[in-house]
XYZ file of C-alpha atoms in Angstrom:
552
model
C -23.000 -12.988 -16.267
C -22.835 -15.351 -13.043
C -26.309 -16.590 -11.055
C -26.916 -15.262 -6.981
C -27.452 -18.368 -5.386
C -29.672 -18.602 -2.385
C -28.367 -18.590 1.321
C -26.767 -22.342 2.196
C -23.800 -22.868 4.393
C -20.584 -23.586 3.852
C -18.773 -27.022 4.564
C -15.478 -27.151 5.826
C -13.384 -28.467 3.002
C -11.190 -31.879 3.320
C -8.030 -31.952 5.046
C -5.850 -31.899 1.930
C -7.807 -28.856 0.435
C -7.542 -27.260 3.663
C -3.612 -28.009 3.805
C -3.421 -26.770 -0.824
C -5.293 -23.570 0.498
C -2.578 -22.465 3.155
C -0.323 -22.838 0.995
C -1.246 -21.313 -1.322
C -1.312 -18.430 0.380
C 1.918 -18.682 1.969
C 3.149 -18.681 -2.266
C 0.911 -15.588 -2.973
C 2.320 -13.817 -0.256
C 5.792 -14.288 -0.652
C 5.426 -13.109 -4.273
C 3.142 -10.215 -3.524
C 5.640 -9.423 -0.357
C 8.784 -9.156 -2.908
C 6.331 -7.164 -5.072
C 5.530 -4.844 -1.818
C 9.133 -4.141 -1.029
C 10.388 -3.278 -3.915
C 8.252 -0.506 -4.168
C 9.419 0.605 -0.946
C 12.866 0.921 -1.162
C 13.370 3.112 -4.928
C 11.602 5.732 -2.439
C 14.579 5.220 -0.090
C 17.035 5.082 -3.120
C 16.312 7.886 -5.429
C 18.960 9.358 -4.295
C 21.990 7.162 -4.524
C 20.675 6.116 -8.019
C 20.520 9.671 -9.142
C 24.099 9.871 -8.415
C 25.093 6.239 -10.023
C 22.941 7.065 -13.066
C 23.836 11.112 -12.982
C 20.071 11.565 -13.523
C 18.680 14.710 -13.320
C 15.314 15.794 -11.038
C 12.755 14.641 -13.842
C 14.724 11.357 -15.041
C 14.026 10.215 -10.912
C 10.886 11.130 -10.881
C 10.457 8.914 -13.748
C 11.736 5.877 -12.207
C 9.696 6.458 -9.418
C 6.160 7.119 -11.739
C 6.836 4.279 -14.463
C 6.369 2.097 -12.143
C 2.404 3.641 -10.659
C 2.063 4.640 -14.022
C 1.881 0.992 -15.699
C 0.904 -0.679 -12.027
C -2.140 1.384 -11.800
C -3.088 1.287 -15.423
C -3.582 -2.371 -15.617
C -4.810 -3.659 -13.012
C -8.534 -3.075 -13.537
C -8.280 -4.958 -17.331
C -5.746 -7.741 -15.792
C -7.835 -8.358 -12.870
C -10.957 -9.722 -16.105
C -7.907 -11.668 -18.102
C -7.590 -13.994 -14.888
C -11.016 -14.673 -15.032
C -11.257 -15.346 -18.631
C -7.311 -17.033 -19.115
C -6.809 -18.959 -15.635
C -5.579 -17.092 -12.297
C -2.777 -19.111 -12.097
C -1.465 -18.193 -15.842
C -1.562 -14.287 -15.290
C 0.146 -14.617 -11.713
C 2.772 -16.586 -13.318
C 3.576 -14.447 -16.502
C 3.064 -11.535 -13.941
C 5.851 -13.035 -11.355
C 7.959 -13.953 -14.999
C 7.952 -9.883 -15.941
C 8.643 -8.885 -12.398
C 11.413 -11.451 -11.569
C 13.101 -10.271 -15.284
C 12.767 -6.023 -15.331
C 14.158 -6.716 -12.043
C 17.089 -7.977 -13.496
C 17.232 -5.455 -16.347
C 16.668 -2.769 -13.202
C 19.566 -4.107 -11.856
C 22.509 -4.070 -15.236
C 20.384 -0.725 -16.137
C 23.819 0.387 -17.223
C 25.199 -2.185 -19.117
C 21.523 -2.469 -20.905
C 21.914 1.448 -21.223
C 25.650 0.560 -23.563
C 24.289 -2.127 -25.312
C 21.234 -0.019 -26.772
C 22.710 3.229 -27.021
C 20.344 4.574 -24.756
C 20.866 6.475 -21.308
C 21.836 5.222 -17.828
C 17.839 6.216 -16.985
C 16.226 5.526 -19.831
C 16.941 2.108 -19.571
C 16.326 1.984 -15.947
C 12.922 3.377 -16.356
C 11.787 1.091 -19.479
C 12.929 -1.756 -16.988
C 10.313 0.076 -14.175
C 7.584 0.053 -16.428
C 8.039 -3.383 -17.809
C 7.573 -4.356 -13.367
C 4.925 -2.644 -13.111
C 3.832 -4.510 -16.311
C 4.568 -7.620 -14.230
C 3.373 -6.215 -10.912
C -0.712 -5.337 -12.635
C -1.226 -8.887 -13.509
C -0.138 -10.612 -10.279
C -2.382 -8.741 -7.391
C -5.309 -9.033 -8.921
C -5.136 -12.579 -9.187
C -3.331 -12.832 -5.682
C -6.577 -11.707 -4.205
C -9.347 -13.822 -6.084
C -7.217 -16.693 -5.830
C -7.228 -16.341 -1.651
C -11.012 -15.614 -2.168
C -11.595 -19.047 -4.768
C -9.759 -21.307 -2.259
C -10.541 -20.129 1.097
C -14.261 -21.090 1.977
C -16.033 -18.062 3.849
C -15.716 -19.024 7.388
C -11.998 -18.882 7.052
C -11.185 -16.119 4.072
C -10.820 -13.526 7.250
C -8.161 -14.877 8.797
C -6.269 -15.606 5.538
C -6.897 -12.293 4.588
C -6.017 -11.077 8.098
C -2.622 -12.585 7.724
C -2.082 -11.109 4.346
C -2.577 -7.591 5.860
C 0.140 -8.608 8.502
C 2.692 -9.026 4.973
C 1.844 -6.041 3.962
C 2.686 -4.157 6.923
C 5.878 -5.902 7.343
C 6.726 -5.084 3.163
C 5.920 -1.449 4.974
C 9.003 -2.382 7.246
C 11.189 -4.160 5.499
C 11.550 -2.240 2.334
C 12.923 1.168 3.608
C 14.810 -0.586 6.278
C 16.027 -3.146 4.092
C 16.622 -0.321 1.113
C 18.318 1.780 4.085
C 20.961 -0.650 4.374
C 21.702 -1.727 1.324
C 22.362 1.350 -0.700
C 23.635 2.732 2.449
C 26.160 -0.271 2.144
C 26.397 -1.966 -1.466
C 25.948 -0.365 -4.905
C 22.508 0.888 -5.404
C 21.837 -2.291 -8.334
C 21.298 -4.920 -5.444
C 18.099 -3.247 -4.630
C 15.971 -4.940 -7.701
C 18.244 -8.112 -8.357
C 17.725 -9.321 -5.047
C 14.430 -10.201 -6.457
C 15.538 -13.030 -8.809
C 15.905 -15.785 -6.328
C 13.120 -15.002 -4.540
C 11.184 -14.755 -7.497
C 12.389 -17.469 -9.164
C 12.185 -19.968 -5.981
C 7.727 -18.578 -6.122
C 7.534 -19.145 -9.320
C 8.901 -22.664 -9.025
C 6.503 -22.595 -6.228
C 3.568 -21.582 -7.574
C 3.589 -24.041 -10.511
C 4.096 -27.019 -8.257
C 1.328 -25.627 -5.708
C -0.908 -22.254 -7.152
C -4.212 -23.716 -8.152
C -5.673 -23.342 -11.392
C -9.398 -21.097 -11.860
C -11.523 -19.432 -14.267
C -15.038 -17.542 -14.397
C -16.849 -20.489 -15.617
C -19.160 -17.915 -16.783
C -16.762 -16.125 -19.255
C -16.433 -16.479 -22.904
C -12.767 -17.799 -24.380
C -12.238 -13.966 -25.868
C -11.595 -10.911 -23.840
C -13.769 -7.746 -24.056
C -11.177 -5.767 -26.400
C -12.366 -2.418 -26.513
C -13.502 -2.549 -23.199
C -9.474 -3.278 -22.028
C -8.399 -0.648 -24.779
C -11.071 2.279 -22.938
C -10.321 1.822 -19.526
C -7.003 1.540 -20.498
C -6.661 4.798 -21.625
C -8.696 6.402 -19.226
C -6.865 5.299 -16.451
C -3.405 6.091 -17.675
C -4.666 9.709 -18.709
C -6.318 10.424 -15.205
C -2.737 9.109 -13.856
C -0.276 11.199 -15.887
C -2.219 13.883 -15.200
C -2.038 13.258 -11.504
C 1.426 12.433 -12.020
C 2.423 15.930 -13.553
C 0.188 18.348 -12.318
C 2.051 19.548 -9.411
C 5.094 19.865 -11.783
C 3.203 21.332 -14.495
C 0.369 23.264 -12.480
C -3.309 22.370 -12.128
C -4.693 25.008 -14.913
C -2.317 23.794 -17.648
C -3.225 23.593 -20.555
C -2.252 19.903 -21.481
C -3.116 18.415 -17.672
C -6.897 20.079 -18.042
C -7.345 18.465 -21.508
C -5.995 14.942 -19.740
C -8.405 15.168 -17.437
C -11.094 15.904 -20.048
C -10.417 12.830 -22.608
C -9.783 10.994 -19.271
C -14.013 11.731 -18.912
C -14.533 10.735 -21.808
C -12.813 7.508 -22.097
C -14.255 6.373 -18.963
C -17.770 7.395 -19.497
C -17.577 5.785 -22.857
C -16.140 2.942 -21.021
C -18.743 2.666 -19.036
C -21.077 2.207 -21.765
C -19.812 0.312 -24.074
C -20.005 -2.537 -20.918
C -23.245 -1.536 -19.930
C -23.905 -3.362 -23.791
C -21.259 -5.820 -24.194
C -22.393 -9.219 -23.134
C -19.135 -10.149 -21.582
C -18.023 -6.540 -20.309
C -14.280 -6.492 -19.286
C -15.677 -5.036 -15.870
C -18.966 -6.630 -14.273
C -21.509 -3.723 -13.272
C -23.637 -6.394 -11.168
C -20.125 -5.662 -9.022
C -22.051 -1.939 -8.025
C -25.175 -3.392 -7.195
C -23.290 -5.233 -4.088
C -23.646 -3.149 -1.211
C -20.634 -3.795 0.722
C -17.975 -4.095 -2.273
C -19.193 -0.805 -3.457
C -18.402 0.614 -0.143
C -15.313 -1.033 0.692
C -13.959 0.119 -2.822
C -14.907 3.591 -1.584
C -12.908 3.173 1.398
C -9.909 1.642 -0.359
C -10.314 4.729 -2.159
C -10.505 7.414 1.019
C -8.134 5.800 2.960
C -5.458 5.088 0.058
C -5.896 8.997 -0.670
C -5.705 9.774 3.381
C -2.198 7.195 3.885
C 0.214 9.539 1.370
C -0.669 12.295 3.832
C 0.659 10.515 6.347
C 4.187 8.703 5.279
C 5.351 11.033 2.439
C 5.392 14.290 4.940
C 6.649 11.945 8.275
C 9.347 11.116 6.099
C 10.553 14.289 4.808
C 10.122 15.846 8.578
C 12.200 12.880 9.895
C 15.271 13.290 7.232
C 14.612 17.418 6.682
C 13.791 18.305 10.362
C 14.993 15.990 12.173
C 18.645 15.171 10.457
C 17.760 10.743 10.358
C 19.166 8.919 7.906
C 17.203 7.048 5.751
C 17.780 3.546 7.513
C 16.620 5.978 10.486
C 13.898 7.586 9.176
C 12.543 3.439 8.059
C 13.388 1.658 11.311
C 11.325 5.017 13.408
C 8.244 3.573 11.423
C 8.572 -0.194 12.539
C 5.885 0.275 15.776
C 3.304 1.603 12.956
C 4.162 -1.663 11.153
C 4.938 -4.066 14.781
C 0.997 -3.469 15.332
C -0.830 -3.755 11.499
C 1.375 -7.579 12.051
C -0.638 -8.116 15.147
C -4.091 -6.490 15.295
C -4.985 -7.406 11.096
C -4.467 -11.542 11.778
C -6.958 -10.796 15.172
C -8.804 -8.532 13.368
C -9.306 -10.656 10.757
C -10.569 -13.638 12.807
C -13.556 -11.416 13.837
C -14.618 -10.191 10.768
C -15.356 -14.027 10.232
C -17.272 -14.248 13.347
C -18.471 -10.717 14.271
C -18.805 -9.159 10.524
C -17.034 -6.247 9.789
C -18.617 -2.813 10.043
C -17.954 -2.010 13.736
C -14.381 -3.878 13.206
C -13.845 -0.834 10.593
C -15.620 1.399 12.171
C -13.645 1.453 15.691
C -10.784 0.678 13.131
C -10.361 4.232 11.222
C -11.928 6.448 13.805
C -8.759 4.936 15.652
C -6.199 5.567 12.794
C -7.173 9.809 12.124
C -7.584 9.576 16.451
C -3.672 7.976 15.439
C -3.087 10.912 13.071
C -3.793 13.576 15.251
C -1.800 12.924 17.948
C 1.142 12.258 15.949
C 0.627 15.981 14.577
C 0.502 16.651 18.224
C 3.813 15.236 18.881
C 5.716 17.162 15.511
C 7.564 19.359 16.727
C 11.228 21.422 17.464
C 11.449 18.262 20.283
C 9.936 15.103 17.923
C 12.434 11.856 18.632
C 11.721 8.285 17.321
C 11.048 7.793 21.004
C 8.126 11.260 20.589
C 6.039 8.738 18.158
C 6.501 5.734 19.344
C 2.659 5.213 20.772
C 1.516 7.684 18.144
C 2.706 5.571 15.188
C 1.514 2.756 16.848
C -1.791 3.985 17.898
C -2.201 4.782 14.140
C -0.794 0.999 12.829
C -3.236 -0.607 15.218
C -6.436 1.298 13.918
C -5.085 -0.258 10.190
C -4.691 -3.296 11.607
C -8.144 -3.306 12.351
C -9.624 -1.685 8.881
C -7.937 -3.760 6.575
C -8.811 -7.272 6.588
C -11.745 -6.782 7.824
C -12.090 -4.253 4.533
C -10.947 -6.778 2.171
C -13.340 -9.566 3.677
C -16.591 -7.149 3.523
C -15.852 -5.882 0.164
C -15.560 -10.162 -1.360
C -17.654 -11.851 0.509
C -20.407 -11.509 -1.709
C -19.107 -11.406 -4.547
C -20.027 -14.689 -6.991
C -16.946 -15.906 -7.465
C -16.411 -16.617 -10.922
C -15.500 -12.840 -11.529
C -13.128 -12.898 -8.534
C -10.364 -11.371 -10.398
C -12.668 -8.220 -12.189
C -13.484 -7.347 -8.280
C -10.094 -7.705 -7.062
C -8.986 -5.975 -10.154
C -11.538 -3.093 -9.736
C -10.665 -2.718 -5.941
C -6.211 -2.875 -6.471
C -7.384 -0.014 -8.816
C -9.653 2.220 -6.257
C -6.417 1.605 -4.220
C -3.981 2.794 -6.625
C -6.189 5.812 -7.789
C -6.935 7.186 -4.555
C -2.603 6.767 -3.708
C -2.247 8.771 -7.141
C -4.736 11.374 -6.008
C -3.297 12.190 -3.200
C 0.522 11.902 -3.169
C -0.788 14.598 -6.452
C -3.461 16.370 -4.003
C -1.686 15.761 -0.512
C 1.444 16.282 -1.977
C 0.355 20.098 -3.687
C -0.889 20.566 0.031
C 2.375 20.056 1.495
C 4.468 21.715 -1.191
C 2.362 24.476 -1.537
C 2.679 25.254 2.892
C 6.125 24.331 2.792
C 6.596 27.482 -0.072
C 3.653 29.485 1.767
C 5.175 28.918 5.234
C 8.787 29.614 4.701
C 7.799 33.065 2.973
C 6.574 33.699 6.722
C 9.466 32.692 8.354
C 11.936 34.838 6.331
C 9.823 38.038 6.370
C 11.724 39.046 8.607
C 15.140 38.301 7.982
C 18.259 40.678 6.308
C 17.775 38.468 3.029
C 16.592 40.743 0.289
C 13.247 39.947 -1.281
C 14.504 38.117 -4.323
C 16.773 35.690 -2.023
C 13.752 34.819 0.016
C 11.217 34.295 -2.504
C 14.291 31.925 -3.929
C 14.198 29.978 -0.571
C 10.920 29.430 0.394
C 10.669 27.569 -3.803
C 13.504 25.502 -2.981
C 11.552 25.087 -0.031
C 8.419 23.729 -1.705
C 10.347 22.117 -4.172
C 11.664 19.912 -1.382
C 15.178 21.242 -3.022
C 16.588 21.938 0.785
C 20.003 20.537 -0.172
C 20.572 23.549 -2.988
C 19.598 25.914 0.263
C 23.803 26.676 1.156
C 24.385 27.549 -2.625
C 20.850 29.914 -3.031
C 22.431 31.908 -0.305
C 26.198 32.360 -1.019
C 28.756 33.288 0.196
C 27.606 36.678 0.887
C 24.761 35.319 3.270
C 26.588 32.584 4.498
C 26.847 33.434 7.746
C 22.860 33.226 8.213
C 22.199 29.966 7.137
C 21.311 28.832 10.429
C 18.962 31.135 10.589
C 17.893 29.982 7.489
C 17.572 26.448 8.577
C 15.849 27.102 11.856
C 12.753 28.609 9.710
C 13.238 26.124 7.489
C 12.835 23.851 11.105
C 9.463 25.331 11.035
C 7.969 25.619 8.465
C 8.653 21.674 8.606
C 6.529 21.072 11.722
C 4.082 23.479 10.215
C 3.407 21.890 6.897
C 3.653 18.325 7.998
C 0.932 19.293 10.872
C -1.256 20.835 7.942
C -0.987 17.499 5.835
C -2.038 15.271 8.772
C -4.956 17.169 9.770
C -6.321 17.200 6.288
C -5.851 13.175 6.225
C -6.889 13.187 9.446
C -10.734 14.294 8.149
C -10.355 12.639 5.414
C -9.879 9.333 7.442
C -12.606 10.252 9.435
C -14.938 10.210 6.960
C -14.126 6.928 5.445
C -15.070 6.145 8.642
C -18.465 7.174 7.466
C -18.664 5.121 4.635
C -17.772 2.384 6.852
C -21.012 2.180 8.569
C -22.891 1.271 4.754
C -21.386 -1.879 4.945
C -23.690 -4.997 5.750
C -22.741 -7.203 8.580
C -23.417 -10.809 8.044
C -26.916 -10.679 9.738
C -28.442 -8.479 7.234
C -26.533 -10.036 4.328
C -26.866 -14.258 5.683
C -30.303 -14.313 2.723
C -28.734 -12.655 0.119
C -25.691 -15.048 0.409
C -24.719 -17.438 -2.731
C -25.706 -20.606 -1.105
C -23.363 -23.567 -1.774
C -20.403 -21.855 -2.016
C -18.468 -24.580 -1.824
C -19.671 -25.778 -4.881
C -19.393 -22.336 -6.831
C -15.686 -22.126 -5.476
C -15.245 -25.802 -7.089
C -17.208 -24.606 -10.431
C -14.893 -21.710 -10.197
C -11.012 -24.505 -10.017
C -10.286 -25.657 -13.702
C -9.029 -28.344 -11.691
C -8.367 -29.342 -8.022
C -4.550 -30.857 -8.533
C -2.735 -27.755 -7.641
C 0.037 -29.240 -10.100
C -2.319 -28.402 -13.122
């Protein structure tokens, strides 16, 4: 276990070290940018994939979820594996797996004929491999940034990192919409291959290797097993809860198994001499408060992106490309604000930046709610999305800076894995809970809108169920020839139901983000933590590096 050192100023790194640090950041940003684009592209392309592979809805859902499930399960263990076996080594291994599996996704139809699987099954298997690669890459990226940048540069670096994440959110839907409109769906995966190869070559030359100097040469494999299976049971139950129902015996059993495994994991970690997850992290106030904010905010953010895309495409009538372009103001503001917030966090601390940013996010969501209605256009959403994006930019780079600030550099990978796991679990929980809220409200509001319709009760119930399941394209067929004349009225009712359900989900998200702002008040600023900051951090940074030569 790493010793906490007394406070001392961090010297400015030599020019060569600083140059290498920024080159390292560039390689990491390029690699993770590819990772983020791929995550958002698949959402836009799902209809094209369904048609190309003749897949059913369940298979399409698993094409989306296979990546999320594998990625979330591996983050925690891969973070510690990087500490033990080398962060550069594990990052490059993950990058190689991700690039190779992207190629396999792009040739999944051919792979199906070669293996005897269906096209959708081959694509799901390749998506699992993508999740393995992504889960190995992401924790190493954040820990490498923490190791190579001294304290007084770290906020600026993480601000740039947050801007790249935002750029991925812009480019993914827009680029994905362009590809699926003009080319075969396979190209959404194949474009990763040249980028991944280039990033791998650059990473081999530029990235420094680093490990936890206090780690033993072997990993806590029991900790890996308990955490991986526990998180798997939780995430799988969350993914399937909307399909099977929250009270389904299997769902309840999975939640029970998850609780038992994760409780056993904590018990084991407290007793292991070199645990996979360093529990000392949770004695650092900024770390556990930052992790809680990351979890809560990831939960809430789903309540914006998913219903907004549904409303824009089903309610306003935008194409996937048009709906992707509509959210550009949000991401542009993140790109502008995040680097500034990162630099400010280096100077004044993160607490009030995060508090103001989260309140701005909550206000932006409420502003967005007020503009969601019958007359909504992309023009009416520019200002609320810009406010919302500004709040995100003001929050997330200071959040990462604050959470990692007092983490001993040797266990940065473990800390990064925990933070990324908190974010992923919050996202999965948001997808399950807020997705359930959205679908329940859609069905109920559609039933209310149809109450005065001349349609028979059975057809009204069926239309409400289709709306709740977001199978809107099946509504004309459900009416049949006998009631085809009522289609315009039914679609008008659907539009009102979409408005009402979207506003409800936005409101839940706004309240949740406001609660996260209260947690931000627990963050300690530098004047409060200086006496406990690690002394001679530059020396610790050097100890955490196996070699100063970035080519090693």
